[in-house]
Amino acid sequence: MSLTVDHVSKVVGRDTHIHPTTLTLAAGSLNVLLGATLAGKTSLMRLMAGLDKPTTGRILWQGQDVTAKPVQERNVAMVYQQFINYPSLSVYENIASPLKIRGLPKKTIQAKVHEAAELLKLTPMLKRRPLELSGGQQQRCALARALVKEADLVLLDEPLANLDYKLREELRVELPRIFTASGAVFVYTTTEPTEALLLGGNTITLHQGQVTQMGNTLEVYRYPQTLTTAQVFSDPPLNTLSVTKQNQLLKTLKGQVLACPLALQTLPDAPYTLGFRPHHFTLQPSSPHDLAFHTQVTVVELSGSESFIHLKHEEERWVALVGGIHDFPLGSAITLYVAPEQVYCFNEQGKWMSPPSLAQAA
Amino acid sequence: MNKTWNNKAWWMVLPVVLLVAFSAVIPLMTVVNYSVQDTFGNNQFFWAGLQWFEEIVNSERFHDALIRQFIFSAVILAIEIPLGIFIAMNMPKKGWAVPVCLVLMSLPLLIPWNVVGTIWQIFGRVDIGLLGASMKALGIDYNYTQNIADAWITVVVMDVWHWTSLVALLCYAGLQSIPEAYYQAARIDGASTWAIFRYIQLPKMRGVLLIAVLLRFMDSFMIYTEPFVVTGGGPGNATTFLSIDLVKMAIGQFDLGPAAAFSIIYFLIILLLSWVFYTVMTHLDKQGQKS
């Protein structure tokens, strides 16, 4: 079983919500749609589900064209960011609702509902109404409804965004385990790069309605093929620096001159954009080859074990994530170091230029 | 905990006490004063005790008006609530049609009661009214001044025309607050239109529906101006509702004692019904928070 999105695009009025996209999602796979708000995650998901008709292209299910098939005939389950349950029905009736519509015998329904409730720890709440439950329980009820359906395609649209931190962690571990076991194609949208990394599986990065990259989550994280992908898949945001390579020197816009890292020396002379992940900055040089940047502190956020240091470097605003507590006074000048093998390099078109060997360290 | 006692705080309460006294308690007491006495001109008062109350409670005239009143309110609710829901569900959800629709719907609500009455009084006239004359031209024997059924139909249709948009607008607000995701989820489930109405829209509208029912019940129970302008309570006493009857008694016959007793009984009935509605509403609301 697999879902193929074949040159699908969605245009509403004059706005292109989804640029032509081709993707293949395998059965039993966990696919994370990662992108900022309004990047088109939900639009793409609705197209996959069949809630919206694509403007161009086809949706294939196991090679069969299902573009024209209405959503209720496709065996799709979807869970939303809001906790969507039938307000006047009990948890039991809610979970049973998709089975009742299908007209299964009462006993089968009962067995399936109890099984799903057990799995999602809802057994004691079966008689309650959704609004008598906590947020996490309401969402588990919605998840149970999706689960009993034994859908071929399970779409989770930021399902944990409205839950508190603790529950999120708990469900994040359980979810892939529960759903991938069913052999369904599993799609999960999130705005948080960390969530994508925690979930594993595949990641599809989206930016302004365009899929920028798809692949194994770690692979996409380590080898972002474009600057956009690297920016989408970085939290805190990726720090960038525009430079011009001349001979073996890198010149910043303000005229600062840096020694070109060894691995980039083979690149032709041209303007480039360098990218540094926030956690690759260090306050002490790890080797004499490290690039050094003189920066000014604008804000320091302490999270306890780590410090987010917001900085100004020339015209760019950067964030460095360093371990421990570093409470620098505002405006103080500090020097940051970054190892040359941890520098991402993108050409003027935003295409990844660093040799792959370098990225191993990322 | 040590409480500080400060009698100056009473001054804070005083404005409210005065306001309520002048706006409610004192006028009500004048009515009470009339209800237990008999007057014969020259401001001579004679103690009557509960005589007027007994007379009213036992009078057939009062019973008839009360029954008419309950029937009227029941008919109004039975028509306006389902019709309002139906209209709300068929109103446009977005686009230019929304403001147009909302303004059109609000128009009847902005027209003063007596103007509504006058409009319908003329509208229904057999000689010059559009409705009455058309009916006559179609060969339908319609005359609200002579036929009891016609009078009732006219008064009911007029109220439906005047107030259904209130119910519709309230329901529309309730419907608009349902997130789109509910409908999507139901579509994915393959739920029917009826199931979507029964299990999503109706439960989500319940709060506003309770308010609509309460408002329409209380309002129709106290209706005066429109039937008074259109039918004057007739033909005969066919559309004489409680408030019309009360005014006839007080101003027409100048029976101040019985009218005062009538007022108090009417007031108590409304108070009681309000209390019942309020209790039912808050009770259902508590259940609603659970459901």
Short mmCIF file of C-alpha atoms in Angstrom, two decimals, chain A residues 27-341:
data_model
loop_
_atom_site.label_atom_id
_atom_site.label_comp_id
_atom_site.label_asym_id
_atom_site.label_seq_id
_atom_site.Cartn_x
_atom_site.Cartn_y
_atom_site.Cartn_z
CA ALA A 27 2.70 1.87 3.79
CA GLY A 28 3.67 1.67 7.45
CA SER A 29 5.80 4.74 7.08
CA LEU A 30 5.80 7.77 9.29
CA ASN A 31 6.03 10.96 7.29
CA VAL A 32 6.46 14.30 8.99
CA LEU A 33 5.35 17.40 7.13
CA LEU A 34 7.53 20.13 8.54
CA GLY A 35 7.04 23.80 7.85
CA ALA A 36 6.13 27.12 9.40
CA THR A 37 2.52 28.19 9.84
CA LEU A 38 0.92 28.83 6.42
CA ALA A 39 3.66 26.86 4.65
CA GLY A 40 0.92 24.67 3.17
CA LYS A 41 1.08 21.66 5.48
CA THR A 42 -2.65 21.47 6.07
CA SER A 43 -3.43 22.22 2.41
CA LEU A 44 -1.22 19.36 1.29
CA MET A 45 -2.79 17.09 3.87
CA ARG A 46 -6.30 17.97 2.74
CA LEU A 47 -5.30 17.15 -0.81
CA MET A 48 -3.91 13.79 0.31
CA ALA A 49 -7.12 13.05 2.21
CA GLY A 50 -9.38 14.07 -0.63
CA LEU A 51 -11.06 16.87 1.32
CA ASP A 52 -9.94 19.22 -1.44
CA LYS A 53 -9.61 18.52 -5.13
CA PRO A 54 -6.18 19.30 -6.61
CA THR A 55 -6.07 21.97 -9.32
CA THR A 56 -3.71 19.81 -11.34
CA GLY A 57 -2.22 16.35 -10.88
CA ARG A 58 -3.49 13.07 -9.49
CA ILE A 59 -3.59 11.24 -6.20
CA LEU A 60 -2.78 7.54 -6.54
CA TRP A 61 -3.54 4.88 -4.00
CA GLN A 62 -1.62 1.67 -4.67
CA GLY A 63 -1.21 2.86 -8.23
CA GLN A 64 -4.93 3.51 -8.67
CA ASP A 65 -6.16 6.98 -9.43
CA VAL A 66 -8.43 8.09 -6.57
CA THR A 67 -8.41 11.81 -7.33
CA ALA A 68 -12.15 11.88 -8.00
CA LYS A 69 -13.10 9.60 -5.13
CA PRO A 70 -14.83 11.48 -2.27
CA VAL A 71 -13.15 11.40 1.09
CA GLN A 72 -15.71 9.15 2.82
CA GLU A 73 -14.96 6.38 0.33
CA ARG A 74 -11.21 6.50 0.81
CA ASN A 75 -10.83 5.08 4.31
CA VAL A 76 -8.95 8.03 5.67
CA ALA A 77 -8.65 9.07 9.29
CA MET A 78 -7.72 12.55 10.37
CA VAL A 79 -6.96 14.12 13.73
CA TYR A 80 -6.87 17.85 14.17
CA GLN A 81 -5.10 20.36 16.32
CA GLN A 82 -8.44 21.22 17.94
CA PHE A 83 -9.91 18.29 19.82
CA ILE A 84 -12.73 17.24 17.52
CA ASN A 85 -15.30 14.88 19.02
CA TYR A 86 -19.08 14.71 18.82
CA PRO A 87 -20.01 16.91 21.80
CA SER A 88 -23.23 15.18 22.79
CA LEU A 89 -22.00 11.60 22.51
CA SER A 90 -20.11 9.66 25.15
CA VAL A 91 -16.50 8.67 24.63
CA TYR A 92 -17.67 5.15 23.79
CA GLU A 93 -20.14 6.36 21.18
CA ASN A 94 -17.55 8.73 19.78
CA ILE A 95 -15.02 5.98 19.26
CA ALA A 96 -17.73 3.72 17.87
CA SER A 97 -19.09 6.32 15.45
CA PRO A 98 -16.99 5.45 12.37
CA LEU A 99 -17.76 1.75 12.89
CA LYS A 100 -21.49 2.36 13.28
CA ILE A 101 -21.59 4.24 10.01
CA ARG A 102 -19.90 1.26 8.41
CA GLY A 103 -22.67 -0.91 9.84
CA LEU A 104 -20.56 -3.43 11.74
CA PRO A 105 -22.28 -5.81 14.16
CA LYS A 106 -22.59 -4.56 17.73
CA LYS A 107 -20.25 -7.13 19.22
CA THR A 108 -17.42 -6.33 16.81
CA ILE A 109 -17.85 -2.65 17.52
CA GLN A 110 -17.74 -3.26 21.23
CA ALA A 111 -14.57 -5.33 21.01
CA LYS A 112 -12.81 -2.78 18.80
CA VAL A 113 -13.81 0.18 20.91
CA HIS A 114 -12.57 -1.51 24.07
CA GLU A 115 -9.31 -2.44 22.41
CA ALA A 116 -8.68 1.11 21.21
CA ALA A 117 -9.73 2.58 24.54
CA GLU A 118 -7.33 0.26 26.33
CA LEU A 119 -4.49 1.26 24.04
CA LEU A 120 -5.12 4.96 24.55
CA LYS A 121 -5.85 4.62 28.28
CA LEU A 122 -9.45 5.74 27.96
CA THR A 123 -11.16 2.69 29.47
CA PRO A 124 -12.24 4.45 32.70
CA MET A 125 -13.68 7.38 30.74
CA LEU A 126 -15.84 5.51 28.22
CA LYS A 127 -19.11 6.73 29.73
CA ARG A 128 -18.11 10.37 29.96
CA ARG A 129 -18.75 13.09 27.42
CA PRO A 130 -15.78 14.71 25.67
CA LEU A 131 -16.04 18.00 27.54
CA GLU A 132 -15.80 16.17 30.86
CA LEU A 133 -12.29 15.09 29.89
CA SER A 134 -8.97 16.89 30.07
CA GLY A 135 -7.45 18.19 26.85
CA GLY A 136 -5.12 15.24 26.57
CA GLN A 137 -7.96 12.77 27.07
CA GLN A 138 -10.12 14.55 24.50
CA GLN A 139 -7.33 14.29 21.98
CA ARG A 140 -6.80 10.64 22.86
CA CYS A 141 -10.52 10.11 22.22
CA ALA A 142 -10.13 11.69 18.78
CA LEU A 143 -7.07 9.51 18.20
CA ALA A 144 -8.99 6.41 19.25
CA ARG A 145 -11.69 7.28 16.71
CA ALA A 146 -9.02 7.47 14.05
CA LEU A 147 -7.46 4.24 15.25
CA VAL A 148 -10.58 2.02 15.25
CA LYS A 149 -11.25 3.04 11.71
CA GLU A 150 -8.25 1.00 10.60
CA ALA A 151 -7.73 3.58 7.92
CA ASP A 152 -5.19 3.16 5.15
CA LEU A 153 -4.18 6.77 5.46
CA VAL A 154 -3.88 8.41 8.86
CA LEU A 155 -3.43 12.16 8.85
CA LEU A 156 -2.50 13.96 12.03
CA ASP A 157 -2.59 17.73 11.74
CA GLU A 158 -0.48 19.13 14.56
CA PRO A 159 -2.28 16.80 16.95
CA LEU A 160 -0.18 17.72 19.95
CA ALA A 161 0.06 21.47 19.45
CA ASN A 162 -2.70 22.28 21.95
CA LEU A 163 -1.50 19.89 24.63
CA ASP A 164 0.75 20.66 27.51
CA TYR A 165 4.37 19.71 27.44
CA LYS A 166 4.17 16.57 29.54
CA LEU A 167 1.29 15.01 27.59
CA ARG A 168 2.91 15.94 24.35
CA GLU A 169 6.03 14.01 25.20
CA GLU A 170 3.98 11.03 26.30
CA LEU A 171 1.79 10.90 23.20
CA ARG A 172 4.66 11.67 20.87
CA VAL A 173 6.28 8.43 21.88
CA GLU A 174 3.04 6.42 21.72
CA LEU A 175 1.62 7.73 18.48
CA PRO A 176 4.05 6.38 15.89
CA ARG A 177 4.13 3.07 17.72
CA ILE A 178 0.33 2.72 17.69
CA PHE A 179 -0.31 3.81 14.15
CA THR A 180 2.66 2.47 12.22
CA ALA A 181 1.86 -0.97 13.61
CA SER A 182 -1.43 -0.82 11.71
CA GLY A 183 0.43 -0.62 8.39
CA ALA A 184 -1.22 2.62 7.42
CA VAL A 185 0.46 5.49 5.65
CA PHE A 186 0.97 7.89 8.46
CA VAL A 187 1.34 11.63 7.92
CA TYR A 188 2.05 14.04 10.73
CA THR A 189 2.35 17.81 10.42
CA THR A 190 4.32 19.96 12.78
CA THR A 191 5.91 23.37 12.93
CA GLU A 192 8.64 22.19 15.27
CA PRO A 193 11.89 20.81 13.91
CA THR A 194 12.52 19.16 17.27
CA GLU A 195 9.28 17.20 16.97
CA ALA A 196 10.27 15.96 13.52
CA LEU A 197 13.60 14.76 14.89
CA LEU A 198 11.96 13.06 17.85
CA LEU A 199 9.44 11.27 15.66
CA GLY A 200 12.05 10.04 13.20
CA GLY A 201 10.75 8.42 10.03
CA ASN A 202 10.74 10.59 6.93
CA THR A 203 10.54 14.32 6.82
CA ILE A 204 9.06 16.46 4.07
CA THR A 205 10.04 20.10 4.44
CA LEU A 206 7.58 22.65 3.14
CA HIS A 207 8.14 26.31 2.47
CA GLN A 208 5.56 28.64 0.93
CA GLY A 209 3.62 25.82 -0.68
CA GLN A 210 6.70 24.13 -2.07
CA VAL A 211 8.18 20.84 -0.95
CA THR A 212 11.86 21.65 -0.59
CA GLN A 213 13.10 18.20 0.36
CA MET A 214 11.90 14.76 1.32
CA GLY A 215 13.86 11.95 2.85
CA ASN A 216 14.91 10.19 5.99
CA THR A 217 14.51 12.69 8.81
CA LEU A 218 18.13 12.63 9.94
CA GLU A 219 19.36 12.77 6.38
CA VAL A 220 17.29 15.86 5.66
CA TYR A 221 18.52 17.42 8.87
CA ARG A 222 22.15 16.66 8.14
CA TYR A 223 22.20 17.35 4.42
CA PRO A 224 19.73 20.11 3.68
CA GLN A 225 19.90 20.40 -0.09
CA THR A 226 18.90 24.04 -0.03
CA LEU A 227 19.23 27.00 2.26
CA THR A 228 15.44 27.04 2.61
CA THR A 229 15.34 23.47 3.86
CA ALA A 230 18.10 24.21 6.33
CA GLN A 231 16.17 27.23 7.56
CA VAL A 232 12.89 25.34 7.86
CA PHE A 233 14.64 22.53 9.70
CA SER A 234 16.38 24.58 12.32
CA ASP A 235 15.15 25.77 15.68
CA PRO A 236 16.37 28.27 16.82
CA PRO A 237 16.69 29.70 13.30
CA LEU A 238 19.75 29.03 11.19
CA ASN A 239 22.36 31.76 11.37
CA THR A 240 23.46 32.98 7.98
CA LEU A 241 26.30 35.11 6.67
CA SER A 242 26.69 36.39 3.11
CA VAL A 243 30.28 36.21 1.90
CA THR A 244 32.20 36.52 -1.33
CA LYS A 245 34.93 33.98 -2.01
CA GLN A 246 38.05 35.45 -3.53
CA ASN A 247 41.13 33.33 -3.88
CA GLN A 248 41.22 31.50 -0.57
CA LEU A 249 39.55 34.22 1.42
CA LEU A 250 35.92 34.86 2.36
CA LYS A 251 34.90 38.50 2.50
CA THR A 252 31.79 39.60 4.36
CA LEU A 253 29.63 42.49 3.12
CA LYS A 254 31.23 44.74 5.71
CA GLY A 255 34.69 43.88 4.54
CA GLN A 256 35.67 41.43 7.25
CA VAL A 257 38.01 38.79 5.87
CA LEU A 258 37.92 35.15 6.96
CA ALA A 259 40.21 32.30 6.04
CA CYS A 260 38.35 29.92 3.76
CA PRO A 261 37.76 26.51 5.42
CA LEU A 262 39.77 23.77 3.76
CA ALA A 263 36.78 21.92 2.39
CA LEU A 264 35.43 25.00 0.63
CA GLN A 265 38.70 25.91 -1.02
CA THR A 266 37.86 23.92 -4.13
CA LEU A 267 34.71 25.98 -4.77
CA PRO A 268 34.86 28.57 -7.55
CA ASP A 269 35.14 32.22 -6.58
CA ALA A 270 31.59 33.55 -6.17
CA PRO A 271 29.18 34.93 -3.58
CA TYR A 272 27.99 32.31 -1.05
CA THR A 273 25.80 32.12 1.99
CA LEU A 274 27.27 30.39 4.99
CA GLY A 275 24.98 28.73 7.50
CA PHE A 276 25.73 27.92 11.14
CA ARG A 277 23.44 25.93 13.39
CA PRO A 278 22.94 27.75 16.71
CA HIS A 279 24.36 24.87 18.74
CA HIS A 280 27.53 24.73 16.64
CA PHE A 281 28.74 28.02 18.06
CA THR A 282 31.17 27.74 20.94
CA LEU A 283 32.57 30.34 23.28
CA GLN A 284 36.04 28.76 23.20
CA PRO A 285 37.87 27.73 20.02
CA SER A 286 38.05 23.94 19.61
CA SER A 287 40.99 24.19 17.22
CA PRO A 288 43.15 26.95 15.73
CA HIS A 289 41.27 26.55 12.43
CA ASP A 290 37.94 27.67 13.89
CA LEU A 291 36.23 30.64 12.33
CA ALA A 292 35.95 33.47 14.83
CA PHE A 293 33.21 36.08 14.86
CA HIS A 294 33.09 39.23 16.95
CA THR A 295 29.55 39.86 18.01
CA GLN A 296 27.43 41.94 20.35
CA VAL A 297 24.94 40.44 22.79
CA THR A 298 21.38 41.73 22.38
CA VAL A 299 19.36 39.31 24.54
CA VAL A 300 20.19 36.32 26.70
CA GLU A 301 17.54 33.68 27.43
CA LEU A 302 18.40 31.11 30.06
CA SER A 303 16.62 27.78 30.03
CA GLY A 304 18.59 26.34 32.92
CA SER A 305 20.88 23.87 31.26
CA GLU A 306 21.37 26.00 28.16
CA SER A 307 21.65 29.66 27.23
CA PHE A 308 20.17 31.17 24.09
CA ILE A 309 22.39 34.12 23.30
CA HIS A 310 20.90 36.51 20.75
CA LEU A 311 23.61 38.44 18.98
CA LYS A 312 24.32 41.03 16.39
CA HIS A 313 27.05 40.27 13.92
CA GLU A 314 27.56 43.06 11.43
CA GLU A 315 24.02 43.38 10.05
CA GLU A 316 22.83 39.85 10.82
CA ARG A 317 20.93 38.77 13.89
CA TRP A 318 22.17 35.47 15.20
CA VAL A 319 21.34 33.06 17.98
CA ALA A 320 23.88 30.88 19.69
CA LEU A 321 22.82 27.96 21.81
CA VAL A 322 25.49 27.09 24.33
CA GLY A 323 25.48 24.76 27.31
CA GLY A 324 25.42 26.10 30.85
CA ILE A 325 24.39 29.49 32.10
CA HIS A 326 26.09 32.45 30.48
CA ASP A 327 24.47 35.61 31.64
CA PHE A 328 26.27 38.16 29.49
CA PRO A 329 25.28 41.76 30.06
CA LEU A 330 23.44 43.34 27.14
CA GLY A 331 25.70 44.99 24.60
CA SER A 332 28.79 43.15 25.72
CA ALA A 333 31.14 42.05 22.97
CA ILE A 334 31.84 38.33 22.74
CA THR A 335 33.72 36.20 20.27
CA LEU A 336 32.06 33.07 18.92
CA TYR A 337 33.81 30.18 17.29
CA VAL A 338 32.59 27.60 14.87
CA ALA A 339 34.52 24.60 13.57
CA PRO A 340 35.10 24.81 9.81
CA GLU A 341 33.61 21.36 9.18
#
